[in-house]
mmCIF file of C-alpha atoms in Angstrom:
data_model
loop_
_atom_site.group_PDB
_atom_site.id
_atom_site.type_symbol
_atom_site.label_atom_id
_atom_site.label_comp_id
_atom_site.label_asym_id
_atom_site.label_seq_id
_atom_site.Cartn_x
_atom_site.Cartn_y
_atom_site.Cartn_z
ATOM 1 C CA UNK A 1 120.648 69.410 -35.814
ATOM 2 C CA UNK A 2 120.338 70.852 -39.301
ATOM 3 C CA UNK A 3 116.872 71.858 -40.515
ATOM 4 C CA UNK A 4 114.834 69.085 -42.129
ATOM 5 C CA UNK A 5 112.260 69.254 -44.887
ATOM 6 C CA UNK A 6 108.698 69.841 -43.730
ATOM 7 C CA UNK A 7 106.701 68.432 -46.653
ATOM 8 C CA UNK A 8 103.185 69.832 -47.043
ATOM 9 C CA UNK A 9 100.024 69.274 -49.074
ATOM 10 C CA UNK A 10 98.982 72.678 -50.381
ATOM 11 C CA UNK A 11 95.493 73.748 -51.455
ATOM 12 C CA UNK A 12 96.511 75.183 -54.816
ATOM 13 C CA UNK A 13 93.316 75.583 -56.853
ATOM 14 C CA UNK A 14 89.547 75.458 -56.455
ATOM 15 C CA UNK A 15 88.044 72.573 -58.479
ATOM 16 C CA UNK A 16 85.198 73.098 -60.923
ATOM 17 C CA UNK A 17 86.867 75.641 -63.147
ATOM 18 C CA UNK A 18 87.932 78.261 -60.596
ATOM 19 C CA UNK A 19 91.622 78.717 -59.886
ATOM 20 C CA UNK A 20 93.570 81.278 -57.935
ATOM 21 C CA UNK A 21 97.169 81.936 -57.021
ATOM 22 C CA UNK A 22 98.232 80.666 -53.612
ATOM 23 C CA UNK A 23 99.529 83.346 -51.310
ATOM 24 C CA UNK A 24 102.346 81.567 -49.497
ATOM 25 C CA UNK A 25 103.896 78.983 -51.745
ATOM 26 C CA UNK A 26 106.752 79.038 -54.198
ATOM 27 C CA UNK A 27 106.499 80.672 -57.610
ATOM 28 C CA UNK A 28 106.404 77.398 -59.542
ATOM 29 C CA UNK A 29 103.276 76.314 -57.665
ATOM 30 C CA UNK A 30 101.716 79.711 -58.210
ATOM 31 C CA UNK A 31 102.153 79.313 -61.954
ATOM 32 C CA UNK A 32 100.756 75.784 -61.835
ATOM 33 C CA UNK A 33 97.565 76.810 -60.093
ATOM 34 C CA UNK A 34 96.812 79.696 -62.445
ATOM 35 C CA UNK A 35 97.750 77.897 -65.663
ATOM 36 C CA UNK A 36 95.463 74.890 -65.236
ATOM 37 C CA UNK A 37 91.716 74.640 -64.827
ATOM 38 C CA UNK A 38 90.751 71.609 -62.736
ATOM 39 C CA UNK A 39 87.697 69.489 -63.466
ATOM 40 C CA UNK A 40 84.839 69.010 -61.010
ATOM 41 C CA UNK A 41 86.806 66.412 -59.087
ATOM 42 C CA UNK A 42 89.926 67.557 -57.223
ATOM 43 C CA UNK A 43 92.954 66.546 -59.279
ATOM 44 C CA UNK A 44 96.131 65.442 -57.484
ATOM 45 C CA UNK A 45 98.943 67.759 -58.521
ATOM 46 C CA UNK A 46 96.520 70.548 -59.458
ATOM 47 C CA UNK A 47 93.943 71.077 -56.720
ATOM 48 C CA UNK A 48 96.293 69.702 -54.058
ATOM 49 C CA UNK A 49 100.032 70.134 -54.632
ATOM 50 C CA UNK A 50 102.903 68.450 -52.819
ATOM 51 C CA UNK A 51 105.391 71.064 -51.586
ATOM 52 C CA UNK A 52 108.873 70.493 -50.146
ATOM 53 C CA UNK A 53 110.109 74.094 -49.992
ATOM 54 C CA UNK A 54 109.687 74.506 -46.228
ATOM 55 C CA UNK A 55 112.175 73.385 -43.581
ATOM 56 C CA UNK A 56 112.107 73.237 -39.783
ATOM 57 C CA UNK A 57 114.787 72.824 -37.125
ATOM 58 C CA UNK A 58 113.322 70.236 -34.784
ATOM 59 C CA UNK A 59 115.644 71.178 -31.924
ATOM 60 C CA UNK A 60 115.569 74.971 -32.007
ATOM 61 C CA UNK A 61 112.273 76.048 -33.619
ATOM 62 C CA UNK A 62 110.571 78.417 -31.109
ATOM 63 C CA UNK A 63 107.525 76.876 -29.439
ATOM 64 C CA UNK A 64 106.369 79.966 -27.522
ATOM 65 C CA UNK A 65 104.585 77.867 -24.936
ATOM 66 C CA UNK A 66 103.237 75.357 -27.435
ATOM 67 C CA UNK A 67 104.159 71.891 -28.666
ATOM 68 C CA UNK A 68 106.054 70.476 -31.630
ATOM 69 C CA UNK A 69 104.108 67.628 -33.221
ATOM 70 C CA UNK A 70 105.314 64.996 -35.666
ATOM 71 C CA UNK A 71 102.391 63.933 -37.847
ATOM 72 C CA UNK A 72 101.818 60.180 -37.925
ATOM 73 C CA UNK A 73 98.460 59.589 -39.639
ATOM 74 C CA UNK A 74 95.920 61.806 -41.402
ATOM 75 C CA UNK A 75 92.248 61.283 -42.169
ATOM 76 C CA UNK A 76 90.916 62.055 -45.645
ATOM 77 C CA UNK A 77 87.155 62.619 -45.705
ATOM 78 C CA UNK A 78 84.395 63.586 -48.175
ATOM 79 C CA UNK A 79 83.773 66.936 -46.449
ATOM 80 C CA UNK A 80 87.162 68.145 -47.735
ATOM 81 C CA UNK A 81 85.473 68.762 -51.083
ATOM 82 C CA UNK A 82 83.155 71.352 -49.554
ATOM 83 C CA UNK A 83 86.115 73.257 -48.122
ATOM 84 C CA UNK A 84 87.816 73.454 -51.522
ATOM 85 C CA UNK A 85 85.991 76.607 -52.526
ATOM 86 C CA UNK A 86 86.465 80.341 -52.758
ATOM 87 C CA UNK A 87 86.729 81.983 -49.352
ATOM 88 C CA UNK A 88 83.647 84.189 -49.767
ATOM 89 C CA UNK A 89 81.299 81.219 -50.345
ATOM 90 C CA UNK A 90 79.534 80.475 -47.023
ATOM 91 C CA UNK A 91 79.294 77.006 -45.511
ATOM 92 C CA UNK A 92 79.333 75.294 -42.128
ATOM 93 C CA UNK A 93 83.149 75.051 -42.198
ATOM 94 C CA UNK A 94 85.605 77.691 -43.430
ATOM 95 C CA UNK A 95 87.205 77.268 -46.840
ATOM 96 C CA UNK A 96 90.724 75.940 -47.100
ATOM 97 C CA UNK A 97 93.158 78.824 -47.584
ATOM 98 C CA UNK A 98 94.718 78.922 -51.037
ATOM 99 C CA UNK A 99 98.459 78.443 -50.750
ATOM 100 C CA UNK A 100 98.298 76.929 -47.276
ATOM 101 C CA UNK A 101 98.258 73.258 -46.248
ATOM 102 C CA UNK A 102 94.832 71.674 -46.140
ATOM 103 C CA UNK A 103 93.643 70.867 -42.624
ATOM 104 C CA UNK A 104 91.887 67.788 -41.290
ATOM 105 C CA UNK A 105 91.771 65.242 -38.518
ATOM 106 C CA UNK A 106 95.113 63.713 -37.715
ATOM 107 C CA UNK A 107 97.196 62.115 -35.001
ATOM 108 C CA UNK A 108 100.734 63.049 -34.098
ATOM 109 C CA UNK A 109 103.311 62.480 -31.414
ATOM 110 C CA UNK A 110 104.715 65.312 -29.308
ATOM 111 C CA UNK A 111 108.457 65.779 -29.919
ATOM 112 C CA UNK A 112 108.964 68.860 -27.723
ATOM 113 C CA UNK A 113 106.612 70.560 -25.298
ATOM 114 C CA UNK A 114 106.376 73.823 -23.404
ATOM 115 C CA UNK A 115 102.708 73.187 -22.628
ATOM 116 C CA UNK A 116 101.870 72.135 -19.080
ATOM 117 C CA UNK A 117 100.361 68.682 -18.880
ATOM 118 C CA UNK A 118 101.530 67.617 -22.342
ATOM 119 C CA UNK A 119 104.603 65.407 -21.950
ATOM 120 C CA UNK A 120 106.924 64.467 -24.781
ATOM 121 C CA UNK A 121 105.724 61.231 -26.367
ATOM 122 C CA UNK A 122 102.019 62.034 -25.951
ATOM 123 C CA UNK A 123 99.727 61.149 -28.842
ATOM 124 C CA UNK A 124 97.447 64.031 -29.785
ATOM 125 C CA UNK A 125 94.409 64.012 -32.056
ATOM 126 C CA UNK A 126 92.637 66.893 -33.713
ATOM 127 C CA UNK A 127 92.729 69.328 -36.620
ATOM 128 C CA UNK A 128 96.242 69.214 -38.058
ATOM 129 C CA UNK A 129 97.707 70.876 -41.137
ATOM 130 C CA UNK A 130 98.666 68.274 -43.704
ATOM 131 C CA UNK A 131 102.398 68.608 -43.186
ATOM 132 C CA UNK A 132 105.094 66.519 -41.536
ATOM 133 C CA UNK A 133 105.658 68.764 -38.508
ATOM 134 C CA UNK A 134 103.444 71.325 -36.790
ATOM 135 C CA UNK A 135 103.991 73.774 -33.951
ATOM 136 C CA UNK A 136 100.672 74.102 -32.117
ATOM 137 C CA UNK A 137 100.390 77.104 -29.775
ATOM 138 C CA UNK A 138 98.136 75.144 -27.402
ATOM 139 C CA UNK A 139 95.896 72.086 -27.204
ATOM 140 C CA UNK A 140 92.780 74.143 -27.897
ATOM 141 C CA UNK A 141 91.902 72.083 -30.989
ATOM 142 C CA UNK A 142 93.739 68.934 -29.920
ATOM 143 C CA UNK A 143 93.290 66.237 -27.314
ATOM 144 C CA UNK A 144 95.634 63.696 -25.787
ATOM 145 C CA UNK A 145 94.400 60.203 -26.589
ATOM 146 C CA UNK A 146 94.850 57.158 -24.403
ATOM 147 C CA UNK A 147 95.368 54.480 -27.002
ATOM 148 C CA UNK A 148 94.049 50.964 -26.556
ATOM 149 C CA UNK A 149 96.978 48.715 -27.532
ATOM 150 C CA UNK A 150 94.589 46.503 -29.512
ATOM 151 C CA UNK A 151 93.707 49.392 -31.843
ATOM 152 C CA UNK A 152 95.896 51.030 -34.457
ATOM 153 C CA UNK A 153 96.491 54.763 -34.197
ATOM 154 C CA UNK A 154 94.653 55.235 -37.480
ATOM 155 C CA UNK A 155 91.485 53.766 -35.941
ATOM 156 C CA UNK A 156 91.258 56.886 -33.784
ATOM 157 C CA UNK A 157 90.647 59.038 -36.869
ATOM 158 C CA UNK A 158 88.312 56.473 -38.394
ATOM 159 C CA UNK A 159 86.129 53.911 -36.687
ATOM 160 C CA UNK A 160 87.050 55.229 -33.224
ATOM 161 C CA UNK A 161 87.124 58.830 -34.424
ATOM 162 C CA UNK A 162 84.894 61.319 -36.209
ATOM 163 C CA UNK A 163 83.428 58.934 -38.844
ATOM 164 C CA UNK A 164 82.485 56.395 -36.169
ATOM 165 C CA UNK A 165 81.129 59.133 -33.914
ATOM 166 C CA UNK A 166 79.008 60.468 -36.766
ATOM 167 C CA UNK A 167 77.399 57.099 -37.435
ATOM 168 C CA UNK A 168 76.855 56.214 -33.780
ATOM 169 C CA UNK A 169 75.685 59.597 -32.522
ATOM 170 C CA UNK A 170 73.437 60.345 -35.483
ATOM 171 C CA UNK A 171 71.801 56.945 -35.129
ATOM 172 C CA UNK A 172 71.296 57.316 -31.381
ATOM 173 C CA UNK A 173 69.756 60.751 -31.719
ATOM 174 C CA UNK A 174 67.498 60.378 -34.740
ATOM 175 C CA UNK A 175 66.756 56.753 -35.660
ATOM 176 C CA UNK A 176 64.139 56.031 -32.977
ATOM 177 C CA UNK A 177 64.731 52.441 -33.976
ATOM 178 C CA UNK A 178 62.254 51.016 -31.474
ATOM 179 C CA UNK A 179 59.469 52.842 -33.296
ATOM 180 C CA UNK A 180 60.278 51.287 -36.683
ATOM 181 C CA UNK A 181 56.964 49.613 -37.535
ATOM 182 C CA UNK A 182 58.274 47.098 -40.030
ATOM 183 C CA UNK A 183 61.865 47.147 -38.838
ATOM 184 C CA UNK A 184 63.557 47.954 -42.132
ATOM 185 C CA UNK A 185 66.484 50.338 -42.472
ATOM 186 C CA UNK A 186 68.224 51.336 -45.698
ATOM 187 C CA UNK A 187 71.682 52.863 -45.680
ATOM 188 C CA UNK A 188 74.735 53.444 -47.794
ATOM 189 C CA UNK A 189 77.902 51.500 -46.993
ATOM 190 C CA UNK A 190 79.035 51.975 -43.373
ATOM 191 C CA UNK A 191 80.014 49.346 -40.804
ATOM 192 C CA UNK A 192 78.677 51.206 -37.741
ATOM 193 C CA UNK A 193 75.193 51.937 -39.005
ATOM 194 C CA UNK A 194 74.675 48.381 -40.182
ATOM 195 C CA UNK A 195 75.926 46.746 -36.997
ATOM 196 C CA UNK A 196 73.946 49.040 -34.724
ATOM 197 C CA UNK A 197 70.811 48.526 -36.806
ATOM 198 C CA UNK A 198 71.229 44.751 -36.590
ATOM 199 C CA UNK A 199 71.652 44.987 -32.822
ATOM 200 C CA UNK A 200 68.360 46.871 -32.714
ATOM 201 C CA UNK A 201 66.656 43.952 -34.448
ATOM 202 C CA UNK A 202 66.037 45.727 -37.743
ATOM 203 C CA UNK A 203 66.112 44.283 -41.220
ATOM 204 C CA UNK A 204 69.129 45.922 -42.840
ATOM 205 C CA UNK A 205 69.152 46.852 -46.532
ATOM 206 C CA UNK A 206 72.525 48.227 -47.630
ATOM 207 C CA UNK A 207 73.940 49.607 -50.863
ATOM 208 C CA UNK A 208 77.439 50.310 -52.149
ATOM 209 C CA UNK A 209 79.165 51.086 -55.422
ATOM 210 C CA UNK A 210 81.350 47.990 -55.778
ATOM 211 C CA UNK A 211 80.966 44.245 -55.468
ATOM 212 C CA UNK A 212 83.797 44.139 -52.917
ATOM 213 C CA UNK A 213 81.930 46.513 -50.619
ATOM 214 C CA UNK A 214 78.711 44.556 -51.083
ATOM 215 C CA UNK A 215 80.480 41.340 -50.087
ATOM 216 C CA UNK A 216 81.879 43.014 -46.983
ATOM 217 C CA UNK A 217 78.445 44.309 -45.939
ATOM 218 C CA UNK A 218 77.062 40.791 -46.252
ATOM 219 C CA UNK A 219 79.970 39.534 -44.139
ATOM 220 C CA UNK A 220 78.992 42.068 -41.471
ATOM 221 C CA UNK A 221 75.437 40.753 -41.445
ATOM 222 C CA UNK A 222 73.383 42.929 -43.789
ATOM 223 C CA UNK A 223 70.157 41.115 -44.667
ATOM 224 C CA UNK A 224 70.190 42.585 -48.166
ATOM 225 C CA UNK A 225 73.210 44.174 -49.849
ATOM 226 C CA UNK A 226 73.417 45.298 -53.460
ATOM 227 C CA UNK A 227 75.540 47.272 -55.904
ATOM 228 C CA UNK A 228 73.584 50.385 -56.838
ATOM 229 C CA UNK A 229 75.642 50.725 -60.035
ATOM 230 C CA UNK A 230 74.502 47.353 -61.376
ATOM 231 C CA UNK A 231 71.104 46.943 -59.677
ATOM 232 C CA UNK A 232 67.981 49.059 -59.865
ATOM 233 C CA UNK A 233 67.606 50.733 -56.471
ATOM 234 C CA UNK A 234 63.839 51.073 -56.835
ATOM 235 C CA UNK A 235 63.390 47.417 -57.715
ATOM 236 C CA UNK A 236 65.385 46.335 -54.663
ATOM 237 C CA UNK A 237 63.539 48.645 -52.271
ATOM 238 C CA UNK A 238 60.156 47.735 -53.712
ATOM 239 C CA UNK A 239 60.925 44.060 -53.110
ATOM 240 C CA UNK A 240 62.639 44.363 -49.711
ATOM 241 C CA UNK A 241 60.908 47.426 -48.262
ATOM 242 C CA UNK A 242 59.121 49.586 -47.514
ATOM 243 C CA UNK A 243 61.655 51.253 -45.240
ATOM 244 C CA UNK A 244 61.219 53.005 -41.907
ATOM 245 C CA UNK A 245 64.664 54.576 -41.546
ATOM 246 C CA UNK A 246 67.002 55.870 -44.242
ATOM 247 C CA UNK A 247 70.514 57.019 -43.441
ATOM 248 C CA UNK A 248 71.518 59.288 -46.306
ATOM 249 C CA UNK A 249 75.077 60.145 -47.206
ATOM 250 C CA UNK A 250 74.498 60.055 -50.963
ATOM 251 C CA UNK A 251 71.529 62.218 -51.963
ATOM 252 C CA UNK A 252 70.484 62.385 -55.598
ATOM 253 C CA UNK A 253 68.477 59.582 -57.144
ATOM 254 C CA UNK A 254 69.028 57.212 -54.206
ATOM 255 C CA UNK A 255 67.311 59.688 -51.913
ATOM 256 C CA UNK A 256 64.377 59.925 -54.312
ATOM 257 C CA UNK A 257 64.156 56.126 -54.486
ATOM 258 C CA UNK A 258 64.170 55.873 -50.701
ATOM 259 C CA UNK A 259 61.362 58.426 -50.395
ATOM 260 C CA UNK A 260 59.288 56.585 -52.973
ATOM 261 C CA UNK A 261 59.689 53.317 -51.044
ATOM 262 C CA UNK A 262 59.333 54.653 -47.511
ATOM 263 C CA UNK A 263 56.599 53.858 -45.031
ATOM 264 C CA UNK A 264 54.434 56.637 -43.708
ATOM 265 C CA UNK A 265 56.219 58.369 -40.802
ATOM 266 C CA UNK A 266 59.628 57.080 -41.936
ATOM 267 C CA UNK A 267 62.698 58.912 -40.660
ATOM 268 C CA UNK A 268 65.461 60.223 -42.925
ATOM 269 C CA UNK A 269 68.815 60.917 -41.284
ATOM 270 C CA UNK A 270 70.691 63.353 -43.511
ATOM 271 C CA UNK A 271 74.449 63.120 -43.022
ATOM 272 C CA UNK A 272 75.741 64.085 -46.476
ATOM 273 C CA UNK A 273 74.993 64.092 -50.198
ATOM 274 C CA UNK A 274 78.233 63.015 -51.811
ATOM 275 C CA UNK A 275 76.661 62.371 -55.223
ATOM 276 C CA UNK A 276 76.486 66.145 -55.745
ATOM 277 C CA UNK A 277 79.785 67.251 -54.245
ATOM 278 C CA UNK A 278 81.675 67.437 -57.546
ATOM 279 C CA UNK A 279 79.006 68.655 -59.959
ATOM 280 C CA UNK A 280 75.569 70.168 -59.864
ATOM 281 C CA UNK A 281 73.537 68.317 -57.252
ATOM 282 C CA UNK A 282 70.426 66.501 -58.471
ATOM 283 C CA UNK A 283 67.358 68.287 -57.106
ATOM 284 C CA UNK A 284 64.779 66.304 -55.157
ATOM 285 C CA UNK A 285 62.201 65.072 -57.655
ATOM 286 C CA UNK A 286 59.171 64.596 -55.412
ATOM 287 C CA UNK A 287 59.341 66.841 -52.327
ATOM 288 C CA UNK A 288 55.577 66.421 -51.929
ATOM 289 C CA UNK A 289 56.307 62.912 -50.619
ATOM 290 C CA UNK A 290 57.605 64.513 -47.428
ATOM 291 C CA UNK A 291 54.080 65.750 -46.828
ATOM 292 C CA UNK A 292 51.977 62.905 -48.194
ATOM 293 C CA UNK A 293 54.010 60.279 -46.315
ATOM 294 C CA UNK A 294 54.596 62.423 -43.209
ATOM 295 C CA UNK A 295 58.347 61.880 -43.494
ATOM 296 C CA UNK A 296 60.756 63.294 -40.923
ATOM 297 C CA UNK A 297 64.089 64.668 -42.142
ATOM 298 C CA UNK A 298 66.910 65.387 -39.699
ATOM 299 C CA UNK A 299 70.098 66.968 -40.967
ATOM 300 C CA UNK A 300 72.922 67.086 -38.450
ATOM 301 C CA UNK A 301 76.569 67.870 -37.765
ATOM 302 C CA UNK A 302 78.335 65.569 -35.336
ATOM 303 C CA UNK A 303 79.953 68.466 -33.464
ATOM 304 C CA UNK A 304 76.575 69.349 -31.956
ATOM 305 C CA UNK A 305 75.980 65.785 -30.725
ATOM 306 C CA UNK A 306 79.357 65.205 -29.064
ATOM 307 C CA UNK A 307 78.456 66.845 -25.736
ATOM 308 C CA UNK A 308 75.566 64.406 -25.374
ATOM 309 C CA UNK A 309 77.098 61.178 -26.670
ATOM 310 C CA UNK A 310 80.909 61.245 -26.377
ATOM 311 C CA UNK A 311 80.932 59.227 -23.146
ATOM 312 C CA UNK A 312 78.482 56.686 -24.587
ATOM 313 C CA UNK A 313 80.587 56.311 -27.727
ATOM 314 C CA UNK A 314 83.732 55.692 -25.681
ATOM 315 C CA UNK A 315 81.948 53.078 -23.567
ATOM 316 C CA UNK A 316 79.837 51.383 -26.255
ATOM 317 C CA UNK A 317 81.895 51.462 -29.453
ATOM 318 C CA UNK A 318 85.625 51.730 -28.760
ATOM 319 C CA UNK A 319 85.806 48.533 -26.633
ATOM 320 C CA UNK A 320 83.887 46.614 -29.313
ATOM 321 C CA UNK A 321 86.379 47.790 -31.914
ATOM 322 C CA UNK A 322 89.262 46.719 -29.708
ATOM 323 C CA UNK A 323 87.925 43.216 -29.040
ATOM 324 C CA UNK A 324 86.818 42.625 -32.628
ATOM 325 C CA UNK A 325 83.059 42.684 -32.034
ATOM 326 C CA UNK A 326 82.832 45.601 -34.458
ATOM 327 C CA UNK A 327 84.772 45.135 -37.682
ATOM 328 C CA UNK A 328 86.226 47.905 -39.783
ATOM 329 C CA UNK A 329 88.353 48.307 -42.887
ATOM 330 C CA UNK A 330 90.998 50.861 -43.806
ATOM 331 C CA UNK A 331 92.608 51.870 -47.074
ATOM 332 C CA UNK A 332 96.083 53.077 -46.137
ATOM 333 C CA UNK A 333 97.966 55.466 -48.409
ATOM 334 C CA UNK A 334 101.644 55.655 -47.535
ATOM 335 C CA UNK A 335 103.306 59.042 -47.078
ATOM 336 C CA UNK A 336 101.966 62.542 -47.165
ATOM 337 C CA UNK A 337 102.250 63.000 -50.933
ATOM 338 C CA UNK A 338 99.328 60.546 -51.302
ATOM 339 C CA UNK A 339 96.742 62.905 -49.766
ATOM 340 C CA UNK A 340 95.468 63.970 -53.197
ATOM 341 C CA UNK A 341 95.184 60.365 -54.356
ATOM 342 C CA UNK A 342 93.325 59.415 -51.185
ATOM 343 C CA UNK A 343 90.813 62.238 -51.644
ATOM 344 C CA UNK A 344 90.225 61.285 -55.276
ATOM 345 C CA UNK A 345 89.541 57.696 -54.196
ATOM 346 C CA UNK A 346 87.075 58.806 -51.520
ATOM 347 C CA UNK A 347 85.119 61.107 -53.817
ATOM 348 C CA UNK A 348 84.992 58.584 -56.666
ATOM 349 C CA UNK A 349 84.172 55.679 -54.349
ATOM 350 C CA UNK A 350 87.144 53.523 -55.322
ATOM 351 C CA UNK A 351 88.288 53.075 -51.721
ATOM 352 C CA UNK A 352 87.160 49.929 -49.907
ATOM 353 C CA UNK A 353 87.673 51.194 -46.357
ATOM 354 C CA UNK A 354 88.309 54.352 -44.382
ATOM 355 C CA UNK A 355 90.956 56.366 -46.233
ATOM 356 C CA UNK A 356 93.946 57.206 -44.042
ATOM 357 C CA UNK A 357 97.354 58.553 -44.976
ATOM 358 C CA UNK A 358 100.296 57.113 -43.057
ATOM 359 C CA UNK A 359 102.807 59.958 -42.850
ATOM 360 C CA UNK A 360 105.435 58.482 -40.544
ATOM 361 C CA UNK A 361 106.231 55.826 -38.012
ATOM 362 C CA UNK A 362 106.941 56.865 -34.449
#
């Protein structure tokens, strides 16, 4: 078989006014990344560049004891923005390498294997370069998934994958829902948190940035759902609160509003602060409220909770997704050249469901 194109999505420039030449991509891309200065948001075609210069022979490419994987679906997540930085800037995850494909959760099918216990046709999930084909030296960062036929493959990088795990495991570890004195929880848009909170008997107050998302949260059973772009967050929380639990993935003014309208001893579960990912983050206005209201803040990374809760997640959540008890939405972007568009949608909040990129059919 003749070599085929191995299309890739290259990290070509750091957003927010810092650009640098990639180290392993063609000259035209190198000129593109140095000639343009991206804005605070990643710009498709500037920050992330579609590259078709690489080829691979699917029959003869050396595996050296590894596996050849055909990428099927890729997850696009808010944390990508934090990895689009200069390499020397510290964070909890390494920076994407300029000139290399970006890396994130994905699912592929094994085309060839020299790895014991990994048969051809296996579906594997884990950190994959955003390219059509990958030779993995081992399954160290991958796992074979046993797919429920009632679930799409993309669900395993969304509701049944890391995003679902984050919501479920963070809630289990930190909510202490049974201790909520007035049984009110406030959260940004997420199916898992809302459904689990309702199951715990809490009053659920939910916010989102579009009327479509608000309607969906109401469909899922939120007691109160509102558009924070058209409603005053403080007015809503003053009327419907005070709150005992706040799941925070937004930060900024919404975090301040939640603190102002929290009960004494309320718990704040800090998962992310997306409102500050693309510009200067808004500092907390009233940190003294943490003291005067005896608030508890728990920041967490899901990787540290997996050893404790992976089995529970598989038993409690995945079957409910498969039988329709738990609902979820996806925004599917077709083919790998849509990775940049998917990330822009996620960071600007224009997606209505979990953003996934469908790279290929089996």
